[in-house]
mmCIF file of C-alpha atoms and ligand atoms in Angstrom:
data_model
loop_
_atom_site.group_PDB
_atom_site.id
_atom_site.type_symbol
_atom_site.label_atom_id
_atom_site.label_comp_id
_atom_site.label_asym_id
_atom_site.label_seq_id
_atom_site.Cartn_x
_atom_site.Cartn_y
_atom_site.Cartn_z
ATOM 1 C CA MET A 83 -10.826 3.607 13.731
ATOM 2 C CA LYS A 84 -11.164 2.390 10.339
ATOM 3 C CA ILE A 85 -8.212 1.829 7.974
ATOM 4 C CA LEU A 86 -8.234 0.416 4.397
ATOM 5 C CA ILE A 87 -5.102 -1.414 3.255
ATOM 6 C CA VAL A 88 -4.801 -1.308 -0.758
ATOM 7 C CA ASN A 89 -2.255 -3.702 -2.640
ATOM 8 C CA GLY A 90 -1.916 -3.266 -6.277
ATOM 9 C CA PRO A 91 -0.705 -5.353 -9.179
ATOM 10 C CA ASN A 92 1.214 -8.704 -8.526
ATOM 11 C CA LEU A 93 1.277 -7.891 -4.884
ATOM 12 C CA ASN A 94 -1.152 -11.089 -4.772
ATOM 13 C CA LEU A 95 2.287 -13.048 -5.217
ATOM 14 C CA LEU A 96 4.032 -11.995 -2.183
ATOM 15 C CA GLY A 97 5.726 -14.870 -0.641
ATOM 16 C CA LYS A 98 5.410 -17.068 -3.632
ATOM 17 C CA ARG A 99 7.817 -15.394 -6.132
ATOM 18 C CA GLU A 100 11.153 -12.992 -6.047
ATOM 19 C CA PRO A 101 11.690 -13.752 -2.166
ATOM 20 C CA GLU A 102 15.093 -11.917 -2.221
ATOM 21 C CA ILE A 103 13.317 -8.554 -3.108
ATOM 22 C CA TYR A 104 9.949 -8.879 -1.328
ATOM 23 C CA GLY A 105 10.517 -11.362 1.257
ATOM 24 C CA SER A 106 9.198 -14.953 1.684
ATOM 25 C CA ASN A 107 6.137 -13.834 3.770
ATOM 26 C CA ASN A 108 2.650 -14.201 2.639
ATOM 27 C CA PHE A 109 0.671 -10.973 2.769
ATOM 28 C CA ASP A 110 -2.274 -12.711 4.459
ATOM 29 C CA ALA A 111 -0.611 -14.185 7.244
ATOM 30 C CA TYR A 112 1.329 -11.006 8.042
ATOM 31 C CA PHE A 113 -2.322 -8.937 7.888
ATOM 32 C CA GLN A 114 -3.932 -11.601 10.210
ATOM 33 C CA LYS A 115 -1.029 -10.824 12.677
ATOM 34 C CA MET A 116 -1.187 -7.196 12.234
ATOM 35 C CA LYS A 117 -5.172 -7.058 12.739
ATOM 36 C CA ALA A 118 -4.593 -9.241 16.090
ATOM 37 C CA SER A 119 -2.209 -6.496 17.266
ATOM 38 C CA TYR A 120 -4.399 -3.554 16.696
ATOM 39 C CA PRO A 121 -7.943 -4.754 18.054
ATOM 40 C CA GLN A 122 -9.416 -1.082 18.271
ATOM 41 C CA ILE A 123 -9.005 -0.734 14.537
ATOM 42 C CA GLU A 124 -11.164 -2.009 11.805
ATOM 43 C CA PHE A 125 -9.179 -3.421 8.855
ATOM 44 C CA GLN A 126 -10.320 -3.694 5.446
ATOM 45 C CA TYR A 127 -7.989 -5.161 2.837
ATOM 46 C CA PHE A 128 -8.273 -4.850 -0.925
ATOM 47 C CA GLN A 129 -5.670 -6.202 -3.512
ATOM 48 C CA SER A 130 -6.359 -5.772 -7.346
ATOM 49 C CA ASN A 131 -4.312 -6.070 -10.626
ATOM 50 C CA SER A 132 -6.413 -3.444 -12.038
ATOM 51 C CA GLU A 133 -5.975 0.258 -12.051
ATOM 52 C CA GLY A 134 -9.750 0.991 -12.233
ATOM 53 C CA ALA A 135 -10.659 -1.362 -9.349
ATOM 54 C CA LEU A 136 -8.134 0.156 -7.250
ATOM 55 C CA ILE A 137 -9.560 3.875 -8.004
ATOM 56 C CA ASP A 138 -12.913 2.524 -7.201
ATOM 57 C CA LYS A 139 -11.908 1.255 -3.939
ATOM 58 C CA ILE A 140 -10.233 4.425 -2.824
ATOM 59 C CA GLN A 141 -13.418 6.434 -3.975
ATOM 60 C CA GLU A 142 -15.454 3.877 -2.119
ATOM 61 C CA CYS A 143 -13.792 4.359 1.327
ATOM 62 C CA GLY A 144 -11.907 7.574 0.738
ATOM 63 C CA PHE A 145 -14.621 9.751 2.425
ATOM 64 C CA SER A 146 -15.384 7.566 5.311
ATOM 65 C CA TYR A 147 -12.301 5.964 6.519
ATOM 66 C CA ASP A 148 -9.882 7.306 8.780
ATOM 67 C CA GLY A 149 -6.861 6.313 6.872
ATOM 68 C CA ILE A 150 -5.548 4.533 3.547
ATOM 69 C CA VAL A 151 -2.314 2.559 3.387
ATOM 70 C CA LEU A 152 -1.728 2.315 -0.310
ATOM 71 C CA ASN A 153 0.865 0.118 -2.174
ATOM 72 C CA ALA A 154 0.127 0.716 -5.704
ATOM 73 C CA GLY A 155 2.742 -1.513 -6.917
ATOM 74 C CA ALA A 156 4.078 -0.584 -10.222
ATOM 75 C CA TYR A 157 1.238 1.678 -10.878
ATOM 76 C CA THR A 158 3.053 4.073 -8.188
ATOM 77 C CA HIS A 159 5.344 4.909 -11.256
ATOM 78 C CA THR A 160 2.864 5.431 -14.008
ATOM 79 C CA SER A 161 -0.609 6.391 -12.724
ATOM 80 C CA VAL A 162 -1.836 9.985 -12.921
ATOM 81 C CA ALA A 163 -5.336 8.446 -12.542
ATOM 82 C CA ILE A 164 -4.608 6.772 -9.043
ATOM 83 C CA ALA A 165 -2.993 10.065 -7.911
ATOM 84 C CA ASP A 166 -5.934 12.031 -9.083
ATOM 85 C CA ALA A 167 -8.350 9.781 -6.956
ATOM 86 C CA VAL A 168 -5.715 10.197 -4.112
ATOM 87 C CA ARG A 169 -6.290 13.902 -4.324
ATOM 88 C CA ALA A 170 -9.891 13.493 -4.625
ATOM 89 C CA VAL A 171 -10.860 11.697 -1.377
ATOM 90 C CA THR A 172 -10.811 13.242 1.769
ATOM 91 C CA THR A 173 -9.251 10.469 3.694
ATOM 92 C CA PRO A 174 -5.428 10.771 4.319
ATOM 93 C CA VAL A 175 -3.242 8.345 2.236
ATOM 94 C CA VAL A 176 0.142 6.947 3.356
ATOM 95 C CA GLU A 177 1.800 5.561 0.291
ATOM 96 C CA VAL A 178 4.083 2.425 1.196
ATOM 97 C CA HIS A 179 6.647 0.146 -0.421
ATOM 98 C CA ILE A 180 7.966 -3.115 0.570
ATOM 99 C CA SER A 181 11.426 -2.765 -1.140
ATOM 100 C CA ASN A 182 13.450 0.415 -0.854
ATOM 101 C CA VAL A 183 12.658 1.687 -4.363
ATOM 102 C CA PHE A 184 15.526 4.176 -4.195
ATOM 103 C CA GLN A 185 18.075 1.280 -4.334
ATOM 104 C CA ARG A 186 16.367 -0.010 -7.312
ATOM 105 C CA GLU A 187 16.050 0.901 -11.081
ATOM 106 C CA GLU A 188 15.895 4.602 -11.758
ATOM 107 C CA PHE A 189 12.271 4.157 -13.081
ATOM 108 C CA ARG A 190 11.272 3.434 -9.695
ATOM 109 C CA HIS A 191 12.398 6.530 -8.173
ATOM 110 C CA HIS A 192 9.494 8.418 -9.360
ATOM 111 C CA SER A 193 5.906 8.202 -7.843
ATOM 112 C CA PHE A 194 3.033 10.088 -9.145
ATOM 113 C CA LEU A 195 1.379 9.292 -5.750
ATOM 114 C CA SER A 196 3.771 10.720 -3.344
ATOM 115 C CA ASP A 197 2.889 14.626 -3.345
ATOM 116 C CA ALA A 198 -0.747 13.527 -3.201
ATOM 117 C CA CYS A 199 -0.104 11.488 -0.056
ATOM 118 C CA LYS A 200 0.136 12.223 3.692
ATOM 119 C CA GLY A 201 3.598 10.498 3.676
ATOM 120 C CA VAL A 202 5.750 7.852 2.110
ATOM 121 C CA ILE A 203 7.142 4.687 3.909
ATOM 122 C CA CYS A 204 9.408 2.408 1.828
ATOM 123 C CA GLY A 205 12.228 -0.240 2.178
ATOM 124 C CA PHE A 206 11.248 -1.884 5.600
ATOM 125 C CA GLY A 207 9.630 -5.210 4.072
ATOM 126 C CA LEU A 208 6.261 -5.748 5.233
ATOM 127 C CA GLU A 209 6.813 -3.970 8.381
ATOM 128 C CA SER A 210 6.228 -0.751 6.071
ATOM 129 C CA TYR A 211 2.486 -1.395 6.288
ATOM 130 C CA ARG A 212 2.578 -1.639 10.220
ATOM 131 C CA LEU A 213 4.576 1.697 10.038
ATOM 132 C CA ALA A 214 2.021 3.291 7.845
ATOM 133 C CA VAL A 215 -0.904 2.101 10.265
ATOM 134 C CA GLU A 216 1.060 3.617 13.077
ATOM 135 C CA SER A 217 1.410 6.985 11.462
ATOM 136 C CA PHE A 218 -2.452 7.110 11.558
ATOM 137 C CA LEU A 219 -2.185 6.646 15.317
ATOM 138 C CA VAL A 220 0.175 9.505 16.459
HETATM 139 O O1 CA2 B 402 8.478 -2.345 -3.047
HETATM 140 C C1 CA2 B 402 6.989 -2.191 -3.525
HETATM 141 O O2 CA2 B 402 6.260 -2.535 -2.642
HETATM 142 C C2 CA2 B 402 6.787 -1.903 -4.872
HETATM 143 O O3 CA2 B 402 5.447 -1.278 -4.880
HETATM 144 C C3 CA2 B 402 6.299 -3.345 -5.620
HETATM 145 C C4 CA2 B 402 6.105 -3.221 -7.008
HETATM 146 C C5 CA2 B 402 7.174 -2.505 -7.869
HETATM 147 O O4 CA2 B 402 6.741 -2.363 -9.042
HETATM 148 C C6 CA2 B 402 7.331 -1.254 -6.967
HETATM 149 O O5 CA2 B 402 8.352 -0.404 -7.847
HETATM 150 C C7 CA2 B 402 7.616 -1.048 -5.657
HETATM 151 C C8 CA2 B 402 5.916 -4.634 -7.576
HETATM 152 C C9 CA2 B 402 5.115 -5.558 -6.908
HETATM 153 C C10 CA2 B 402 5.264 -7.108 -7.255
HETATM 154 O O6 CA2 B 402 5.133 -7.849 -6.310
HETATM 155 C C11 CA2 B 402 5.643 -9.032 -6.480
HETATM 156 C C12 CA2 B 402 5.548 -9.876 -5.325
HETATM 157 C C13 CA2 B 402 6.021 -11.115 -5.511
HETATM 158 C C14 CA2 B 402 6.466 -11.734 -6.793
HETATM 159 C C15 CA2 B 402 6.465 -11.064 -7.781
HETATM 160 C C16 CA2 B 402 6.044 -9.414 -7.665
#
């Protein structure tokens, strides 16, 4: 089984800034542990601050992978183009958020991606990613 994990803008700063919202763990350390606990899954990780690069990666893997875990960061709330890419591919996509976006500012309550995705997981910190991976195993 092949799963792609995609992180959008500013998520490269995880563990370095705003720990009260996003926690103090660095994504790479979390990802290494998660990979070790799913030896049967072939993971690829991709992070970009650029909308086009995120779309290119979704298109590149979206016809051959078994699942995509997507945290599009702030593009979640703005990007029709990423939503179109999610709709265009055949691989199911699960939208994730580290924070509970519904407890935050109103503009974070709307996602352009959710209705194009298989499901949405938010508010469980970095464990949101593991829960999304689990969703591909059931
Ligand atoms: O909660 C999430 O995972 C978000 O997708 C994170 C986005 C935010 O715009 C979404 O509304 C919810 C922001 C990612 C920024 O990540 C940072 C991490 C550490 C320090 C600063 C920003």
